[in-house]
Coordinates of C-alpha atoms in Angstrom, one line a residue:
M23 CA 22.7 -143.8 -70.9
H24 CA 22.6 -146.8 -69.2
F25 CA 23.1 -150.4 -70.7
S26 CA 24.1 -154.0 -69.8
V27 CA 26.1 -156.3 -71.9
E28 CA 24.6 -160.1 -73.0
S29 CA 26.2 -162.5 -71.2
W30 CA 26.1 -164.9 -73.9
A31 CA 28.9 -164.7 -76.2
P32 CA 27.8 -162.7 -79.3
Q33 CA 27.5 -165.7 -81.7
Y34 CA 25.0 -167.0 -79.6
G35 CA 22.6 -164.2 -79.2
A36 CA 19.0 -163.4 -81.4
S37 CA 20.2 -164.6 -84.6
I38 CA 20.0 -161.8 -87.4
T39 CA 19.2 -163.9 -90.6
S40 CA 20.1 -162.1 -94.0
P41 CA 16.9 -161.1 -95.8
S42 CA 18.9 -162.0 -99.1
A43 CA 18.6 -159.4 -102.2
E44 CA 18.1 -163.0 -104.5
D45 CA 15.0 -163.7 -102.6
A46 CA 13.0 -161.0 -104.5
D47 CA 11.3 -161.9 -107.4
H48 CA 12.9 -160.8 -111.0
Q49 CA 12.3 -160.3 -114.3
V50 CA 14.4 -162.1 -116.3
D51 CA 15.2 -162.2 -120.3
V52 CA 17.3 -164.8 -121.2
T53 CA 17.3 -164.2 -125.2
V54 CA 19.6 -160.6 -125.0
E55 CA 22.5 -162.2 -126.2
R56 CA 21.5 -165.6 -127.9
P57 CA 17.6 -167.0 -128.4
L58 CA 16.6 -169.6 -126.0
H59 CA 17.0 -172.6 -128.6
D60 CA 20.5 -171.7 -128.9
W61 CA 21.8 -171.6 -125.2
A62 CA 25.2 -173.5 -124.8
P63 CA 28.0 -172.8 -122.9
I64 CA 30.5 -170.3 -123.9
D65 CA 34.5 -170.7 -124.0
T66 CA 35.5 -167.3 -122.8
G67 CA 39.1 -166.9 -124.4
P68 CA 41.3 -165.7 -125.5
V69 CA 41.2 -161.9 -124.7
T70 CA 43.6 -159.1 -123.4
I71 CA 43.4 -159.6 -119.8
P72 CA 43.8 -155.8 -117.6
D73 CA 47.2 -155.3 -116.1
E74 CA 45.2 -154.5 -113.0
I75 CA 42.1 -156.0 -111.2
V76 CA 40.5 -154.5 -108.2
F77 CA 39.0 -156.8 -105.5
I78 CA 36.5 -154.8 -103.1
D79 CA 34.9 -156.3 -100.0
G80 CA 33.5 -155.6 -96.4
I81 CA 33.4 -157.6 -93.3
Q82 CA 31.2 -157.2 -89.9
R83 CA 31.1 -158.5 -86.7
I84 CA 29.0 -158.2 -83.7
D85 CA 31.3 -157.4 -80.9
A86 CA 28.0 -157.5 -78.1
R87 CA 24.6 -157.3 -77.4
I88 CA 23.6 -154.9 -75.2
W89 CA 20.2 -154.2 -73.3
I90 CA 19.5 -150.5 -73.0
H91 CA 18.1 -149.5 -69.5
H92 CA 15.0 -147.0 -69.7
D93 CA 12.4 -146.4 -67.2
G94 CA 12.9 -150.2 -66.1
I95 CA 12.3 -151.4 -70.0
P96 CA 15.5 -153.0 -71.6
I97 CA 15.9 -152.5 -75.1
P98 CA 18.0 -154.9 -77.5
A99 CA 20.8 -153.2 -79.3
V100 CA 24.0 -154.7 -81.2
C101 CA 27.6 -152.9 -81.3
A102 CA 29.0 -153.8 -84.3
S103 CA 32.2 -153.6 -86.1
L104 CA 32.8 -153.1 -89.7
A105 CA 35.6 -152.7 -92.1
A106 CA 35.9 -152.5 -96.2
G107 CA 38.8 -152.4 -98.0
A108 CA 40.6 -153.0 -102.0
V109 CA 43.2 -155.4 -102.9
V110 CA 44.8 -154.0 -105.9
C111 CA 46.2 -157.3 -107.8
W112 CA 48.9 -157.4 -110.6
P113 CA 50.9 -160.2 -112.7
D114 CA 53.3 -160.1 -110.1
G115 CA 51.9 -159.3 -106.7
A116 CA 49.2 -157.1 -104.5
V117 CA 48.6 -154.6 -102.1
T118 CA 46.0 -153.8 -99.7
E119 CA 44.4 -149.7 -100.3
G120 CA 41.4 -147.8 -98.9
V121 CA 40.6 -149.2 -96.1
R122 CA 37.9 -148.0 -93.9
I123 CA 36.3 -149.4 -90.6
A124 CA 32.9 -148.1 -88.7
R125 CA 31.9 -148.9 -85.2
A126 CA 28.2 -148.9 -84.5
L127 CA 25.7 -149.2 -81.3
I128 CA 22.4 -150.1 -84.0
A129 CA 19.5 -149.5 -81.5
P130 CA 16.0 -148.5 -82.1
A131 CA 15.3 -145.2 -83.9
S132 CA 13.2 -144.6 -80.8
S133 CA 15.2 -145.3 -78.3
I134 CA 17.4 -143.1 -75.9
A135 CA 20.8 -144.3 -77.2
T136 CA 24.0 -142.4 -77.4
P137 CA 27.3 -143.5 -78.9
I138 CA 29.4 -145.5 -76.2
I139 CA 33.1 -144.7 -75.5
T140 CA 35.4 -147.1 -74.2
R141 CA 38.8 -147.7 -74.2
H142 CA 39.5 -149.2 -77.4
A143 CA 36.9 -147.8 -80.0
T144 CA 33.6 -145.5 -80.1
Y145 CA 30.4 -147.2 -81.1
E146 CA 28.8 -144.5 -83.1
M147 CA 24.3 -144.1 -82.4
T148 CA 23.2 -145.4 -86.0
P149 CA 19.5 -145.8 -85.7
A150 CA 17.6 -148.9 -86.8
R151 CA 13.9 -149.3 -87.8
D152 CA 12.7 -151.1 -84.9
A153 CA 14.0 -153.7 -82.4
T154 CA 14.0 -156.9 -84.8
P155 CA 17.2 -158.5 -85.6
E156 CA 15.9 -158.0 -89.2
A157 CA 15.7 -154.2 -88.7
A158 CA 19.3 -154.5 -87.1
Y159 CA 20.9 -156.8 -89.8
L160 CA 19.4 -154.1 -92.3
T161 CA 21.1 -151.0 -90.6
I162 CA 24.6 -153.1 -90.4
H163 CA 23.8 -154.1 -93.9
S164 CA 23.4 -150.1 -94.9
I165 CA 26.7 -149.2 -93.1
R166 CA 28.7 -152.0 -94.9
Q167 CA 27.3 -150.9 -98.2
E168 CA 28.4 -147.3 -97.3
L169 CA 31.6 -148.1 -97.0
E170 CA 32.4 -150.7 -99.6
T171 CA 31.3 -147.9 -101.8
S172 CA 33.5 -145.3 -100.5
V173 CA 36.3 -147.8 -101.0
A174 CA 34.8 -147.9 -104.6
R175 CA 35.3 -144.0 -105.1
S176 CA 38.8 -144.0 -104.2
I177 CA 40.0 -146.5 -106.3
N178 CA 40.2 -146.0 -110.4
H179 CA 40.9 -149.0 -112.3
D180 CA 39.6 -150.8 -115.6
L181 CA 38.2 -153.5 -113.4
I182 CA 36.7 -153.7 -110.2
V183 CA 35.1 -157.0 -108.7
F184 CA 32.6 -156.5 -105.6
D185 CA 32.6 -159.7 -103.4
G186 CA 28.6 -160.3 -103.6
P187 CA 25.8 -158.6 -105.7
L188 CA 26.4 -154.8 -107.0
R189 CA 23.9 -153.5 -105.0
G190 CA 23.7 -150.0 -104.6
H191 CA 27.7 -150.3 -106.5
H192 CA 27.7 -148.9 -110.1
P193 CA 30.9 -147.8 -110.9
Q194 CA 31.2 -148.1 -114.9
F195 CA 34.0 -150.7 -114.3
G196 CA 32.3 -152.6 -111.7
V197 CA 31.2 -156.2 -111.5
G198 CA 29.0 -158.0 -109.2
Y199 CA 30.5 -161.5 -108.1
V200 CA 27.9 -164.1 -106.7
K201 CA 29.0 -167.1 -105.0
T202 CA 26.2 -167.9 -102.9
H203 CA 23.4 -168.9 -104.7
H204 CA 19.6 -168.5 -103.0
K205 CA 18.1 -168.5 -106.2
I206 CA 19.0 -170.1 -109.6
Y207 CA 17.8 -167.1 -112.5
L208 CA 17.2 -169.6 -115.4
P209 CA 14.4 -171.2 -116.2
Q210 CA 14.2 -174.8 -115.2
Q211 CA 14.8 -176.3 -119.1
L212 CA 18.4 -173.9 -118.7
Q213 CA 19.1 -174.9 -115.4
P214 CA 21.0 -178.3 -116.9
L215 CA 23.0 -176.2 -118.6
L216 CA 25.2 -175.0 -115.4
G217 CA 25.9 -178.3 -114.7
S218 CA 27.6 -179.3 -117.8
L219 CA 30.1 -175.9 -117.9
N220 CA 33.7 -177.1 -118.0
E221 CA 36.0 -174.8 -115.8
G222 CA 36.0 -171.3 -117.8
Q223 CA 32.9 -171.8 -119.5
R224 CA 30.0 -169.3 -119.2
T225 CA 26.4 -169.3 -119.6
P226 CA 25.4 -166.6 -122.3
I227 CA 24.3 -163.3 -120.8
F228 CA 20.7 -162.8 -119.5
F229 CA 19.1 -159.2 -117.8
L230 CA 17.4 -158.6 -114.5
S231 CA 15.2 -156.1 -115.3
S232 CA 13.9 -155.6 -111.5
G233 CA 14.4 -156.9 -108.0
P234 CA 15.9 -154.4 -105.2
S235 CA 19.9 -154.1 -107.4
G236 CA 17.6 -152.4 -110.1
A237 CA 18.5 -153.8 -113.8
R238 CA 21.6 -156.0 -114.3
W239 CA 23.3 -157.9 -116.7
S240 CA 24.5 -161.3 -115.3
W241 CA 25.8 -164.4 -116.2
Y242 CA 27.3 -168.0 -114.6
L243 CA 30.9 -169.1 -114.6
R244 CA 32.5 -172.4 -113.6
L245 CA 35.8 -171.7 -111.6
P246 CA 38.5 -174.0 -112.3
G247 CA 38.1 -176.7 -109.1
P248 CA 36.8 -180.6 -108.8
A249 CA 33.2 -180.9 -109.9
V250 CA 32.1 -182.5 -107.2
H251 CA 28.1 -181.8 -107.6
P252 CA 26.7 -180.2 -110.8
L253 CA 26.8 -176.7 -109.0
A254 CA 30.4 -176.9 -107.8
G255 CA 32.5 -174.1 -108.7
I256 CA 29.7 -172.0 -110.3
V257 CA 29.7 -168.3 -109.6
R258 CA 27.3 -165.7 -110.8
L259 CA 28.4 -162.3 -112.1
E260 CA 26.6 -159.3 -112.4
L261 CA 27.2 -155.9 -114.5
P262 CA 24.8 -152.8 -114.4
G263 CA 22.1 -153.0 -116.5
T264 CA 23.1 -149.9 -119.2
G265 CA 24.2 -150.3 -122.5
S266 CA 23.9 -153.0 -125.1
A267 CA 24.0 -156.4 -124.9
A268 CA 26.8 -156.6 -127.5
V269 CA 28.8 -154.5 -125.1
A270 CA 27.8 -156.4 -121.8
A271 CA 28.6 -159.7 -123.6
R272 CA 32.2 -157.9 -124.4
R273 CA 32.8 -157.1 -120.8
A274 CA 31.1 -160.8 -119.5
A275 CA 34.3 -162.6 -121.4
L276 CA 36.5 -159.9 -120.3
V277 CA 35.8 -160.6 -116.6
S278 CA 35.3 -164.7 -117.6
S279 CA 38.5 -164.5 -118.6
S280 CA 40.4 -162.6 -115.7
L281 CA 38.7 -164.6 -113.1
P282 CA 39.7 -168.3 -113.2
R283 CA 43.3 -167.8 -112.3
Y284 CA 42.5 -166.2 -108.7
A285 CA 40.4 -169.6 -108.0
S286 CA 41.0 -170.5 -104.6
E287 CA 42.3 -174.7 -103.6
P288 CA 40.6 -176.9 -101.0
H289 CA 43.7 -177.4 -99.3
K290 CA 44.2 -173.9 -98.5
E291 CA 40.6 -172.5 -98.5
P292 CA 37.5 -174.0 -97.6
R293 CA 35.6 -172.2 -99.5
A294 CA 37.2 -172.7 -102.8
P295 CA 37.1 -172.5 -105.4
Q296 CA 34.6 -169.6 -105.0
N297 CA 36.1 -167.4 -102.5
L298 CA 38.6 -166.3 -105.0
Y299 CA 42.3 -165.7 -103.3
P300 CA 42.3 -161.9 -103.2
I301 CA 39.0 -161.6 -101.0
A302 CA 40.3 -164.8 -98.9
G303 CA 43.2 -162.4 -98.2
L304 CA 41.3 -159.2 -98.0
E305 CA 39.0 -160.5 -95.4
Q306 CA 42.2 -161.9 -93.2
Q307 CA 43.3 -158.6 -93.4
L308 CA 40.4 -156.3 -92.6
S309 CA 39.5 -158.9 -89.3
R310 CA 43.0 -158.5 -88.3
R311 CA 42.0 -154.2 -88.6
L312 CA 39.3 -154.6 -86.7
G313 CA 40.7 -155.9 -83.8
D314 CA 40.8 -158.2 -81.0
P315 CA 36.9 -159.1 -80.4
L316 CA 37.6 -160.3 -76.9
L317 CA 39.1 -157.2 -75.7
L318 CA 36.1 -155.0 -77.5
E319 CA 33.8 -157.0 -75.9
R320 CA 35.7 -157.1 -72.5
A321 CA 36.5 -153.2 -72.9
L322 CA 32.2 -152.7 -73.5
R323 CA 31.8 -154.7 -70.3
V324 CA 34.1 -152.3 -68.6
A325 CA 31.9 -148.9 -70.1
A326 CA 28.6 -150.7 -69.0
T327 CA 29.6 -150.9 -65.0
P328 CA 27.8 -148.2 -63.2
Q329 CA 30.7 -146.6 -62.1
S330 CA 31.7 -146.2 -65.5
Q331 CA 28.4 -144.9 -66.2
R332 CA 28.4 -142.2 -63.5
T333 CA 32.1 -141.1 -64.7
R334 CA 30.8 -140.5 -68.1
I335 CA 27.9 -138.7 -67.5
G336 CA 30.3 -136.4 -64.3
L337 CA 27.9 -138.3 -61.4

């Protein structure tokens, strides 16, 4: 397979826009815990907080955008590095566990792409639906989800927090932690309640019965930190949509009492308070595990030279 590496830095190539799972239409029932007229902020504590809490996250990076040459026609593709792992937190410390790493050459399924072997990494061919940036994103998203799910299977704790919507993660003790709001699920008459939440308070739970992630229980929580605008410090939590509303409400109380102590501060984390300290630390660990992006890109450029490609095919 003959290919060349795009001369621009990867971050300045064609934009891969994330089609958010939150952009789809959902059916929302806000009366599962309280009737509509009785919606008000709920104090979360005190409850017994688990001795161990696990945070799972993944990261992705495009190491290079490449062109695959076939019969004089250039076919766009990307070389991506991904990682996922877990941080197990105790009252007196934390440890990183279960790190998984993947390197992928993402190219249209109809292409002639084969794995790219470099001095520092091998990028396995992973087919995308077509050559569009959206298809590449969806493939990257799928690989990352598989990595995070694999990490979750290796972890056995009472509270597992996934950074982001649950999507395909449905372990018994899993919780989705959504810190970026593409959509507010509450009806307009209830949305002012978010701005009235005090630190540590939550909304009543509501039920999402449709959408790409399936049925879920959900609620909003305000984390500690400066309230510079109505949604400052507001996060949304998700539980698998099984069991009763009463059980989900008890779980919501446990989760809402457990997370505020991990809220980050602006002088340490630019995404404070929503980017919790364990998640921020895990992102740094995973980024280091992926290796130096400049070295990986340089290795790809070496592998793309005609001499290197002739050597690989035995010419």
